[in-house]
Amino acid sequence: MANEFTGKTVDEAVEAGLAEMGISREEAEIEILDEGKKKLFGSQPARVRLSRKETLTDGQRAVRFLEGLFPILGVSAAPVLTDEAEKIVIELNADSVRSIIGRRGELIDAVQTLAGAVANTGRRDYKRVVVDCENYREEREATLKRVAEKLAAKAVRLGRKMRLEPMNPYERRIIHSALADNDEVTTKSEGKEPMRFVVILPKNMKPYGGKKFDRNGNGKGDRNGKFRKDRDRGNNRFGEKKPYPKRELPTEGTPESSGTSLRSASTDSGYKKGGFSGFFGTYLGKSDEEGSEE
């Protein structure tokens, strides 16, 4: 209910109205009708209209915000406040459920984030806000729990960590909660918003993701186990190894050298292009017998 009050100035008119209505300035909506003015003979009083502010709860403020948001988004939906005790729950009645939920729930999640920001404005303790449509939240939660259990079993079976797709904080909390009592895995969140995701870590995780490496750091075997099959058959993909030639010790009568002879005797002491003398090293000298023959 609005009431008009007058005074010499606007402030006097407002104070008179507040005193008569028994409310504070914070609780009143003030509308100035006439600021008043002084005339040559006398003055014209100021006039104001006062009304009590409509007191809205946190949930009602969020609903009022969504009512103005949906026409801007071009979405036909009517928000209804269904619960405001432990958490604020707003149900959306829409002509097209898909249009309000969006791809993978992106639109309804964004609407929920904005509604939560409006509802918690001015609050010291954060109050959770849930925006739902056609029981979407409950079905999504059940799906996430099934995915979490399935990937946890796969992580334990393979001994490797499993990475889920990026999720909002609410959905990541569901994954963590679903696997909190699982003794075989642990969970943690990685990455930065909005691409933050959950990683499932098995307690029996194998080093290097379960792969075997040789001393050079190369993986042994491919996905089909090709190298392993070749090894079992005794095949070598790089060809058979050839044995090294055996070195023979020098026989009697071989000239002294600093190397090792690869054959028992040499018939040609001179250099021959393309030939091989059979010795490694440097010739040190001649024997006495060879000196006598000269």
PDB file of C-alpha atoms in Angstrom:
ATOM      1  CA  MET A   1       0.000   0.000   0.000  1.00  0.00           C
ATOM      2  CA  ALA A   2       1.395   3.396  -1.005  1.00  0.00           C
ATOM      3  CA  ASN A   3       0.891   6.594   0.959  1.00  0.00           C
ATOM      4  CA  GLU A   4       1.723  10.173   0.043  1.00  0.00           C
ATOM      5  CA  PHE A   5       3.413  12.503   2.488  1.00  0.00           C
ATOM      6  CA  THR A   6       4.445  16.133   2.329  1.00  0.00           C
ATOM      7  CA  GLY A   7       7.048  18.330   3.985  1.00  0.00           C
ATOM      8  CA  LYS A   8       9.112  21.430   3.477  1.00  0.00           C
ATOM      9  CA  THR A   9      11.832  19.257   1.923  1.00  0.00           C
ATOM     10  CA  VAL A  10      11.990  15.758   0.550  1.00  0.00           C
ATOM     11  CA  ASP A  11      13.809  14.498   3.629  1.00  0.00           C
ATOM     12  CA  GLU A  12      11.164  15.920   5.937  1.00  0.00           C
ATOM     13  CA  ALA A  13       8.408  14.316   3.873  1.00  0.00           C
ATOM     14  CA  VAL A  14      10.185  10.944   3.950  1.00  0.00           C
ATOM     15  CA  GLU A  15      10.824  11.061   7.688  1.00  0.00           C
ATOM     16  CA  ALA A  16       7.177  11.942   8.327  1.00  0.00           C
ATOM     17  CA  GLY A  17       6.041   9.023   6.211  1.00  0.00           C
ATOM     18  CA  LEU A  18       8.415   6.527   7.852  1.00  0.00           C
ATOM     19  CA  ALA A  19       7.297   7.591  11.317  1.00  0.00           C
ATOM     20  CA  GLU A  20       3.642   7.240  10.421  1.00  0.00           C
ATOM     21  CA  MET A  21       4.072   3.818   8.734  1.00  0.00           C
ATOM     22  CA  GLY A  22       6.398   2.565  11.469  1.00  0.00           C
ATOM     23  CA  ILE A  23       9.094   1.241   9.133  1.00  0.00           C
ATOM     24  CA  SER A  24      12.756   1.977   8.510  1.00  0.00           C
ATOM     25  CA  ARG A  25      14.195   3.564   5.394  1.00  0.00           C
ATOM     26  CA  GLU A  26      15.619   0.171   4.282  1.00  0.00           C
ATOM     27  CA  GLU A  27      12.144  -1.358   4.410  1.00  0.00           C
ATOM     28  CA  ALA A  28      10.498   1.376   2.339  1.00  0.00           C
ATOM     29  CA  GLU A  29      10.316   2.118  -1.351  1.00  0.00           C
ATOM     30  CA  ILE A  30      10.440   5.883  -1.872  1.00  0.00           C
ATOM     31  CA  GLU A  31       9.058   7.679  -4.890  1.00  0.00           C
ATOM     32  CA  ILE A  32       9.540  11.474  -5.112  1.00  0.00           C
ATOM     33  CA  LEU A  33       6.496  13.164  -6.617  1.00  0.00           C
ATOM     34  CA  ASP A  34       7.493  16.804  -6.120  1.00  0.00           C
ATOM     35  CA  GLU A  35      10.733  18.179  -4.733  1.00  0.00           C
ATOM     36  CA  GLY A  36       9.007  21.411  -3.712  1.00  0.00           C
ATOM     37  CA  LYS A  37      10.279  24.922  -4.289  1.00  0.00           C
ATOM     38  CA  LYS A  38      10.359  28.299  -2.694  1.00  0.00           C
ATOM     39  CA  LYS A  39       8.196  31.057  -4.093  1.00  0.00           C
ATOM     40  CA  LEU A  40       8.237  34.803  -3.680  1.00  0.00           C
ATOM     41  CA  PHE A  41       5.342  34.533  -1.325  1.00  0.00           C
ATOM     42  CA  GLY A  42       5.510  31.252   0.630  1.00  0.00           C
ATOM     43  CA  SER A  43       6.714  27.849  -0.677  1.00  0.00           C
ATOM     44  CA  GLN A  44       5.408  24.708  -2.333  1.00  0.00           C
ATOM     45  CA  PRO A  45       5.817  21.581  -0.158  1.00  0.00           C
ATOM     46  CA  ALA A  46       7.628  18.468  -1.312  1.00  0.00           C
ATOM     47  CA  ARG A  47       5.566  15.338  -1.893  1.00  0.00           C
ATOM     48  CA  VAL A  48       6.718  11.710  -1.696  1.00  0.00           C
ATOM     49  CA  ARG A  49       5.025   8.349  -1.977  1.00  0.00           C
ATOM     50  CA  LEU A  50       6.107   5.578   0.392  1.00  0.00           C
ATOM     51  CA  SER A  51       5.313   1.873   0.278  1.00  0.00           C
ATOM     52  CA  ARG A  52       6.578  -1.115   2.184  1.00  0.00           C
ATOM     53  CA  LYS A  53       9.118  -3.174   0.270  1.00  0.00           C
ATOM     54  CA  GLU A  54       8.012  -6.618  -0.693  1.00  0.00           C
ATOM     55  CA  THR A  55      10.032  -9.030   1.413  1.00  0.00           C
ATOM     56  CA  LEU A  56      11.223 -11.916  -0.709  1.00  0.00           C
ATOM     57  CA  THR A  57      12.988 -15.033   0.457  1.00  0.00           C
ATOM     58  CA  ASP A  58      16.175 -16.210  -1.218  1.00  0.00           C
ATOM     59  CA  GLY A  59      14.267 -18.724  -3.281  1.00  0.00           C
ATOM     60  CA  GLN A  60      11.638 -16.192  -4.309  1.00  0.00           C
ATOM     61  CA  ARG A  61      14.329 -13.799  -5.472  1.00  0.00           C
ATOM     62  CA  ALA A  62      15.834 -16.559  -7.603  1.00  0.00           C
ATOM     63  CA  VAL A  63      12.419 -17.359  -9.108  1.00  0.00           C
ATOM     64  CA  ARG A  64      11.786 -13.687  -9.845  1.00  0.00           C
ATOM     65  CA  PHE A  65      15.164 -13.514 -11.590  1.00  0.00           C
ATOM     66  CA  LEU A  66      14.429 -16.581 -13.755  1.00  0.00           C
ATOM     67  CA  GLU A  67      11.058 -15.174 -14.744  1.00  0.00           C
ATOM     68  CA  GLY A  68      12.877 -12.231 -16.297  1.00  0.00           C
ATOM     69  CA  LEU A  69      15.692 -14.351 -17.744  1.00  0.00           C
ATOM     70  CA  PHE A  70      13.749 -16.881 -19.814  1.00  0.00           C
ATOM     71  CA  PRO A  71      12.105 -14.332 -22.153  1.00  0.00           C
ATOM     72  CA  ILE A  72      15.581 -12.941 -22.910  1.00  0.00           C
ATOM     73  CA  LEU A  73      16.823 -16.450 -23.744  1.00  0.00           C
ATOM     74  CA  GLY A  74      13.773 -17.105 -25.896  1.00  0.00           C
ATOM     75  CA  VAL A  75      12.784 -20.098 -23.750  1.00  0.00           C
ATOM     76  CA  SER A  76       9.208 -20.825 -22.763  1.00  0.00           C
ATOM     77  CA  ALA A  77       9.450 -22.008 -19.144  1.00  0.00           C
ATOM     78  CA  ALA A  78       7.798 -21.160 -15.836  1.00  0.00           C
ATOM     79  CA  PRO A  79       9.903 -21.516 -12.640  1.00  0.00           C
ATOM     80  CA  VAL A  80       8.151 -22.772  -9.510  1.00  0.00           C
ATOM     81  CA  LEU A  81       9.699 -22.781  -6.031  1.00  0.00           C
ATOM     82  CA  THR A  82       9.069 -26.244  -4.540  1.00  0.00           C
ATOM     83  CA  ASP A  83      11.400 -26.352  -1.516  1.00  0.00           C
ATOM     84  CA  GLU A  84      13.407 -23.860   0.512  1.00  0.00           C
ATOM     85  CA  ALA A  85      14.256 -25.703   3.740  1.00  0.00           C
ATOM     86  CA  GLU A  86      17.715 -27.288   3.527  1.00  0.00           C
ATOM     87  CA  LYS A  87      18.220 -26.355  -0.117  1.00  0.00           C
ATOM     88  CA  ILE A  88      16.369 -24.250  -2.666  1.00  0.00           C
ATOM     89  CA  VAL A  89      14.656 -26.376  -5.305  1.00  0.00           C
ATOM     90  CA  ILE A  90      13.116 -24.732  -8.385  1.00  0.00           C
ATOM     91  CA  GLU A  91      11.110 -26.825 -10.827  1.00  0.00           C
ATOM     92  CA  LEU A  92      10.807 -25.648 -14.425  1.00  0.00           C
ATOM     93  CA  ASN A  93       7.606 -26.268 -16.354  1.00  0.00           C
ATOM     94  CA  ALA A  94       8.539 -26.039 -20.025  1.00  0.00           C
ATOM     95  CA  ASP A  95       6.808 -26.825 -23.305  1.00  0.00           C
ATOM     96  CA  SER A  96       9.981 -28.444 -24.633  1.00  0.00           C
ATOM     97  CA  VAL A  97      12.168 -30.240 -22.093  1.00  0.00           C
ATOM     98  CA  ARG A  98      15.065 -30.508 -24.538  1.00  0.00           C
ATOM     99  CA  SER A  99      15.098 -26.756 -25.139  1.00  0.00           C
ATOM    100  CA  ILE A 100      15.528 -25.989 -21.435  1.00  0.00           C
ATOM    101  CA  ILE A 101      18.001 -28.800 -20.647  1.00  0.00           C
ATOM    102  CA  GLY A 102      20.299 -28.304 -23.631  1.00  0.00           C
ATOM    103  CA  ARG A 103      23.102 -30.523 -24.881  1.00  0.00           C
ATOM    104  CA  ARG A 104      24.321 -32.677 -21.973  1.00  0.00           C
ATOM    105  CA  GLY A 105      22.463 -30.391 -19.597  1.00  0.00           C
ATOM    106  CA  GLU A 106      24.602 -27.335 -20.390  1.00  0.00           C
ATOM    107  CA  LEU A 107      21.689 -24.857 -20.457  1.00  0.00           C
ATOM    108  CA  ILE A 108      19.949 -26.010 -17.294  1.00  0.00           C
ATOM    109  CA  ASP A 109      23.305 -26.124 -15.490  1.00  0.00           C
ATOM    110  CA  ALA A 110      24.004 -22.524 -16.511  1.00  0.00           C
ATOM    111  CA  VAL A 111      20.529 -21.470 -15.331  1.00  0.00           C
ATOM    112  CA  GLN A 112      21.152 -23.239 -12.023  1.00  0.00           C
ATOM    113  CA  THR A 113      24.469 -21.422 -11.554  1.00  0.00           C
ATOM    114  CA  LEU A 114      22.854 -18.017 -12.135  1.00  0.00           C
ATOM    115  CA  ALA A 115      19.935 -18.821  -9.844  1.00  0.00           C
ATOM    116  CA  GLY A 116      22.371 -19.889  -7.121  1.00  0.00           C
ATOM    117  CA  ALA A 117      24.294 -16.625  -7.439  1.00  0.00           C
ATOM    118  CA  VAL A 118      21.098 -14.566  -7.095  1.00  0.00           C
ATOM    119  CA  ALA A 119      19.745 -16.587  -4.163  1.00  0.00           C
ATOM    120  CA  ASN A 120      23.007 -16.331  -2.214  1.00  0.00           C
ATOM    121  CA  THR A 121      23.519 -12.595  -2.707  1.00  0.00           C
ATOM    122  CA  GLY A 122      24.004 -11.039   0.716  1.00  0.00           C
ATOM    123  CA  ARG A 123      24.196 -14.382   2.522  1.00  0.00           C
ATOM    124  CA  ARG A 124      27.149 -15.314   4.722  1.00  0.00           C
ATOM    125  CA  ASP A 125      26.653 -19.064   4.364  1.00  0.00           C
ATOM    126  CA  TYR A 126      26.107 -20.559   0.917  1.00  0.00           C
ATOM    127  CA  LYS A 127      22.789 -22.285   0.288  1.00  0.00           C
ATOM    128  CA  ARG A 128      22.599 -24.872  -2.451  1.00  0.00           C
ATOM    129  CA  VAL A 129      20.193 -24.171  -5.313  1.00  0.00           C
ATOM    130  CA  VAL A 130      18.871 -26.945  -7.584  1.00  0.00           C
ATOM    131  CA  VAL A 131      17.029 -26.155 -10.811  1.00  0.00           C
ATOM    132  CA  ASP A 132      15.272 -29.240 -12.186  1.00  0.00           C
ATOM    133  CA  CYS A 133      13.010 -30.106 -15.093  1.00  0.00           C
ATOM    134  CA  GLU A 134      11.027 -33.327 -15.617  1.00  0.00           C
ATOM    135  CA  ASN A 135      13.141 -35.223 -13.030  1.00  0.00           C
ATOM    136  CA  TYR A 136      16.309 -34.616 -15.071  1.00  0.00           C
ATOM    137  CA  ARG A 137      18.597 -34.296 -12.033  1.00  0.00           C
ATOM    138  CA  GLU A 138      17.645 -37.653 -10.533  1.00  0.00           C
ATOM    139  CA  GLU A 139      18.063 -39.491 -13.829  1.00  0.00           C
ATOM    140  CA  ARG A 140      21.395 -37.799 -14.495  1.00  0.00           C
ATOM    141  CA  GLU A 141      22.645 -38.710 -11.030  1.00  0.00           C
ATOM    142  CA  ALA A 142      21.736 -42.372 -11.555  1.00  0.00           C
ATOM    143  CA  THR A 143      23.570 -42.360 -14.901  1.00  0.00           C
ATOM    144  CA  LEU A 144      26.710 -40.849 -13.400  1.00  0.00           C
ATOM    145  CA  LYS A 145      26.764 -43.423 -10.617  1.00  0.00           C
ATOM    146  CA  ARG A 146      26.524 -46.279 -13.132  1.00  0.00           C
ATOM    147  CA  VAL A 147      29.356 -44.787 -15.203  1.00  0.00           C
ATOM    148  CA  ALA A 148      31.503 -44.331 -12.089  1.00  0.00           C
ATOM    149  CA  GLU A 149      31.079 -47.970 -10.990  1.00  0.00           C
ATOM    150  CA  LYS A 150      31.757 -49.269 -14.491  1.00  0.00           C
ATOM    151  CA  LEU A 151      34.942 -47.244 -14.978  1.00  0.00           C
ATOM    152  CA  ALA A 152      36.153 -48.111 -11.474  1.00  0.00           C
ATOM    153  CA  ALA A 153      35.875 -51.830 -12.275  1.00  0.00           C
ATOM    154  CA  LYS A 154      37.710 -51.278 -15.569  1.00  0.00           C
ATOM    155  CA  ALA A 155      40.483 -49.327 -13.839  1.00  0.00           C
ATOM    156  CA  VAL A 156      41.037 -52.168 -11.358  1.00  0.00           C
ATOM    157  CA  ARG A 157      40.958 -54.807 -14.105  1.00  0.00           C
ATOM    158  CA  LEU A 158      43.520 -53.030 -16.302  1.00  0.00           C
ATOM    159  CA  GLY A 159      45.556 -51.479 -13.520  1.00  0.00           C
ATOM    160  CA  ARG A 160      45.288 -48.060 -15.200  1.00  0.00           C
ATOM    161  CA  LYS A 161      43.691 -44.765 -14.239  1.00  0.00           C
ATOM    162  CA  MET A 162      40.464 -43.732 -15.942  1.00  0.00           C
ATOM    163  CA  ARG A 163      39.592 -40.165 -16.920  1.00  0.00           C
ATOM    164  CA  LEU A 164      35.991 -38.980 -17.190  1.00  0.00           C
ATOM    165  CA  GLU A 165      34.666 -36.178 -19.364  1.00  0.00           C
ATOM    166  CA  PRO A 166      34.695 -32.593 -17.985  1.00  0.00           C
ATOM    167  CA  MET A 167      31.849 -31.955 -15.533  1.00  0.00           C
ATOM    168  CA  ASN A 168      30.514 -29.169 -13.367  1.00  0.00           C
ATOM    169  CA  PRO A 169      31.214 -29.221  -9.594  1.00  0.00           C
ATOM    170  CA  TYR A 170      27.798 -30.718  -8.815  1.00  0.00           C
ATOM    171  CA  GLU A 171      28.331 -33.735 -11.107  1.00  0.00           C
ATOM    172  CA  ARG A 172      31.950 -34.232 -10.013  1.00  0.00           C
ATOM    173  CA  ARG A 173      30.680 -34.373  -6.434  1.00  0.00           C
ATOM    174  CA  ILE A 174      28.340 -37.197  -7.457  1.00  0.00           C
ATOM    175  CA  ILE A 175      31.267 -39.223  -8.873  1.00  0.00           C
ATOM    176  CA  HIS A 176      33.393 -38.704  -5.752  1.00  0.00           C
ATOM    177  CA  SER A 177      30.482 -39.666  -3.512  1.00  0.00           C
ATOM    178  CA  ALA A 178      29.628 -42.778  -5.553  1.00  0.00           C
ATOM    179  CA  LEU A 179      33.171 -44.179  -5.192  1.00  0.00           C
ATOM    180  CA  ALA A 180      33.912 -42.937  -1.685  1.00  0.00           C
ATOM    181  CA  ASP A 181      33.285 -46.382  -0.151  1.00  0.00           C
ATOM    182  CA  ASN A 182      35.143 -48.305  -2.864  1.00  0.00           C
ATOM    183  CA  ASP A 183      38.259 -49.873  -1.289  1.00  0.00           C
ATOM    184  CA  GLU A 184      39.945 -50.562  -4.640  1.00  0.00           C
ATOM    185  CA  VAL A 185      40.059 -47.053  -6.117  1.00  0.00           C
ATOM    186  CA  THR A 186      40.472 -43.411  -5.198  1.00  0.00           C
ATOM    187  CA  THR A 187      39.263 -40.331  -7.052  1.00  0.00           C
ATOM    188  CA  LYS A 188      40.549 -36.819  -7.597  1.00  0.00           C
ATOM    189  CA  SER A 189      39.706 -33.824  -9.763  1.00  0.00           C
ATOM    190  CA  GLU A 190      42.183 -32.384 -12.265  1.00  0.00           C
ATOM    191  CA  GLY A 191      42.220 -29.541 -14.776  1.00  0.00           C
ATOM    192  CA  LYS A 192      40.765 -26.050 -14.633  1.00  0.00           C
ATOM    193  CA  GLU A 193      37.199 -24.856 -14.948  1.00  0.00           C
ATOM    194  CA  PRO A 194      35.215 -25.281 -17.088  1.00  0.00           C
ATOM    195  CA  MET A 195      37.237 -28.317 -18.291  1.00  0.00           C
ATOM    196  CA  ARG A 196      37.840 -29.811 -14.842  1.00  0.00           C
ATOM    197  CA  PHE A 197      37.358 -33.589 -14.758  1.00  0.00           C
ATOM    198  CA  VAL A 198      37.481 -36.588 -12.401  1.00  0.00           C
ATOM    199  CA  VAL A 199      40.239 -39.209 -12.512  1.00  0.00           C
ATOM    200  CA  ILE A 200      39.714 -42.696 -11.057  1.00  0.00           C
ATOM    201  CA  LEU A 201      42.956 -44.207  -9.693  1.00  0.00           C
ATOM    202  CA  PRO A 202      43.131 -47.952  -8.950  1.00  0.00           C
ATOM    203  CA  LYS A 203      45.171 -48.951  -5.912  1.00  0.00           C
ATOM    204  CA  ASN A 204      46.760 -51.758  -7.959  1.00  0.00           C
ATOM    205  CA  MET A 205      47.882 -49.359 -10.696  1.00  0.00           C
ATOM    206  CA  LYS A 206      50.732 -50.774 -12.759  1.00  0.00           C
ATOM    207  CA  PRO A 207      53.823 -48.700 -13.571  1.00  0.00           C
ATOM    208  CA  TYR A 208      53.873 -47.086 -17.009  1.00  0.00           C
ATOM    209  CA  GLY A 209      50.184 -47.863 -17.423  1.00  0.00           C
ATOM    210  CA  GLY A 210      50.775 -51.655 -17.465  1.00  0.00           C
ATOM    211  CA  LYS A 211      53.204 -51.587 -20.439  1.00  0.00           C
ATOM    212  CA  LYS A 212      56.613 -53.290 -20.497  1.00  0.00           C
ATOM    213  CA  PHE A 213      59.682 -51.499 -21.791  1.00  0.00           C
ATOM    214  CA  ASP A 214      63.160 -52.674 -22.753  1.00  0.00           C
ATOM    215  CA  ARG A 215      66.390 -51.047 -21.616  1.00  0.00           C
ATOM    216  CA  ASN A 216      66.107 -48.504 -24.445  1.00  0.00           C
ATOM    217  CA  GLY A 217      62.657 -47.377 -23.328  1.00  0.00           C
ATOM    218  CA  ASN A 218      60.850 -49.066 -26.223  1.00  0.00           C
ATOM    219  CA  GLY A 219      57.555 -50.807 -25.557  1.00  0.00           C
ATOM    220  CA  LYS A 220      57.605 -54.598 -25.918  1.00  0.00           C
ATOM    221  CA  GLY A 221      54.762 -55.835 -28.019  1.00  0.00           C
ATOM    222  CA  ASP A 222      51.912 -53.971 -29.649  1.00  0.00           C
ATOM    223  CA  ARG A 223      48.167 -54.155 -29.008  1.00  0.00           C
ATOM    224  CA  ASN A 224      47.894 -57.468 -30.878  1.00  0.00           C
ATOM    225  CA  GLY A 225      50.950 -58.991 -29.223  1.00  0.00           C
ATOM    226  CA  LYS A 226      52.780 -59.292 -32.560  1.00  0.00           C
ATOM    227  CA  PHE A 227      56.274 -59.138 -31.102  1.00  0.00           C
ATOM    228  CA  ARG A 228      55.354 -61.626 -28.420  1.00  0.00           C
ATOM    229  CA  LYS A 229      54.010 -64.090 -31.003  1.00  0.00           C
ATOM    230  CA  ASP A 230      57.160 -63.780 -33.094  1.00  0.00           C
ATOM    231  CA  ARG A 231      59.258 -64.444 -30.033  1.00  0.00           C
ATOM    232  CA  ASP A 232      57.252 -67.528 -29.131  1.00  0.00           C
ATOM    233  CA  ARG A 233      57.661 -68.910 -32.667  1.00  0.00           C
ATOM    234  CA  GLY A 234      61.387 -68.279 -32.554  1.00  0.00           C
ATOM    235  CA  ASN A 235      61.212 -65.779 -35.416  1.00  0.00           C
ATOM    236  CA  ASN A 236      63.297 -62.653 -35.543  1.00  0.00           C
ATOM    237  CA  ARG A 237      61.788 -59.826 -37.547  1.00  0.00           C
ATOM    238  CA  PHE A 238      65.229 -58.275 -38.023  1.00  0.00           C
ATOM    239  CA  GLY A 239      66.788 -61.427 -39.545  1.00  0.00           C
ATOM    240  CA  GLU A 240      68.939 -64.249 -38.198  1.00  0.00           C
ATOM    241  CA  LYS A 241      72.104 -63.338 -36.335  1.00  0.00           C
ATOM    242  CA  LYS A 242      75.308 -64.459 -38.084  1.00  0.00           C
ATOM    243  CA  PRO A 243      78.119 -65.867 -35.905  1.00  0.00           C
ATOM    244  CA  TYR A 244      81.326 -63.894 -35.687  1.00  0.00           C
ATOM    245  CA  PRO A 245      84.416 -65.524 -37.324  1.00  0.00           C
ATOM    246  CA  LYS A 246      86.703 -67.264 -34.882  1.00  0.00           C
ATOM    247  CA  ARG A 247      90.204 -65.884 -34.606  1.00  0.00           C
ATOM    248  CA  GLU A 248      93.078 -68.333 -34.853  1.00  0.00           C
ATOM    249  CA  LEU A 249      96.291 -68.018 -32.883  1.00  0.00           C
ATOM    250  CA  PRO A 250      99.533 -67.402 -34.814  1.00  0.00           C
ATOM    251  CA  THR A 251     101.372 -70.553 -35.881  1.00  0.00           C
ATOM    252  CA  GLU A 252     105.078 -71.142 -35.657  1.00  0.00           C
ATOM    253  CA  GLY A 253     107.093 -69.133 -38.101  1.00  0.00           C
ATOM    254  CA  THR A 254     104.725 -66.216 -38.172  1.00  0.00           C
ATOM    255  CA  PRO A 255     106.561 -62.857 -38.060  1.00  0.00           C
ATOM    256  CA  GLU A 256     106.257 -60.942 -34.816  1.00  0.00           C
ATOM    257  CA  SER A 257     103.652 -58.189 -34.830  1.00  0.00           C
ATOM    258  CA  SER A 258     101.742 -56.024 -32.429  1.00  0.00           C
ATOM    259  CA  GLY A 259      98.437 -57.503 -33.614  1.00  0.00           C
ATOM    260  CA  THR A 260      96.840 -60.893 -34.083  1.00  0.00           C
ATOM    261  CA  SER A 261      97.008 -63.140 -37.091  1.00  0.00           C
ATOM    262  CA  LEU A 262      93.766 -64.292 -38.667  1.00  0.00           C
ATOM    263  CA  ARG A 263      95.416 -66.963 -40.802  1.00  0.00           C
ATOM    264  CA  SER A 264      98.225 -69.404 -40.283  1.00  0.00           C
ATOM    265  CA  ALA A 265     100.653 -68.178 -42.913  1.00  0.00           C
ATOM    266  CA  SER A 266     101.205 -65.335 -45.354  1.00  0.00           C
ATOM    267  CA  THR A 267     102.730 -65.916 -48.777  1.00  0.00           C
ATOM    268  CA  ASP A 268     102.843 -62.306 -49.922  1.00  0.00           C
ATOM    269  CA  SER A 269     104.778 -59.869 -47.734  1.00  0.00           C
ATOM    270  CA  GLY A 270     104.239 -56.857 -49.977  1.00  0.00           C
ATOM    271  CA  TYR A 271     101.280 -54.473 -50.176  1.00  0.00           C
ATOM    272  CA  LYS A 272      98.570 -55.455 -52.593  1.00  0.00           C
ATOM    273  CA  LYS A 273      95.654 -53.189 -53.434  1.00  0.00           C
ATOM    274  CA  GLY A 274      92.429 -54.733 -52.277  1.00  0.00           C
ATOM    275  CA  GLY A 275      94.307 -57.533 -50.606  1.00  0.00           C
ATOM    276  CA  PHE A 276      94.482 -58.456 -46.950  1.00  0.00           C
ATOM    277  CA  SER A 277      97.770 -59.372 -45.343  1.00  0.00           C
ATOM    278  CA  GLY A 278      96.088 -61.135 -42.493  1.00  0.00           C
ATOM    279  CA  PHE A 279      97.604 -58.935 -39.778  1.00  0.00           C
ATOM    280  CA  PHE A 280      96.451 -56.060 -37.644  1.00  0.00           C
ATOM    281  CA  GLY A 281      98.995 -53.706 -36.152  1.00  0.00           C
ATOM    282  CA  THR A 282     102.500 -52.593 -37.126  1.00  0.00           C
ATOM    283  CA  TYR A 283     105.321 -54.862 -38.266  1.00  0.00           C
ATOM    284  CA  LEU A 284     108.122 -54.606 -35.718  1.00  0.00           C
ATOM    285  CA  GLY A 285     111.068 -56.149 -37.519  1.00  0.00           C
ATOM    286  CA  LYS A 286     112.542 -59.165 -39.195  1.00  0.00           C
ATOM    287  CA  SER A 287     113.727 -62.400 -37.658  1.00  0.00           C
ATOM    288  CA  ASP A 288     117.341 -63.580 -37.736  1.00  0.00           C
ATOM    289  CA  GLU A 289     116.565 -66.272 -40.288  1.00  0.00           C
ATOM    290  CA  GLU A 290     115.141 -63.764 -42.733  1.00  0.00           C
ATOM    291  CA  GLY A 291     118.241 -61.576 -42.236  1.00  0.00           C
ATOM    292  CA  SER A 292     120.580 -64.464 -43.047  1.00  0.00           C
ATOM    293  CA  GLU A 293     118.735 -65.304 -46.249  1.00  0.00           C
ATOM    294  CA  GLU A 294     119.380 -61.841 -47.625  1.00  0.00           C
TER     295      GLU A 294
END
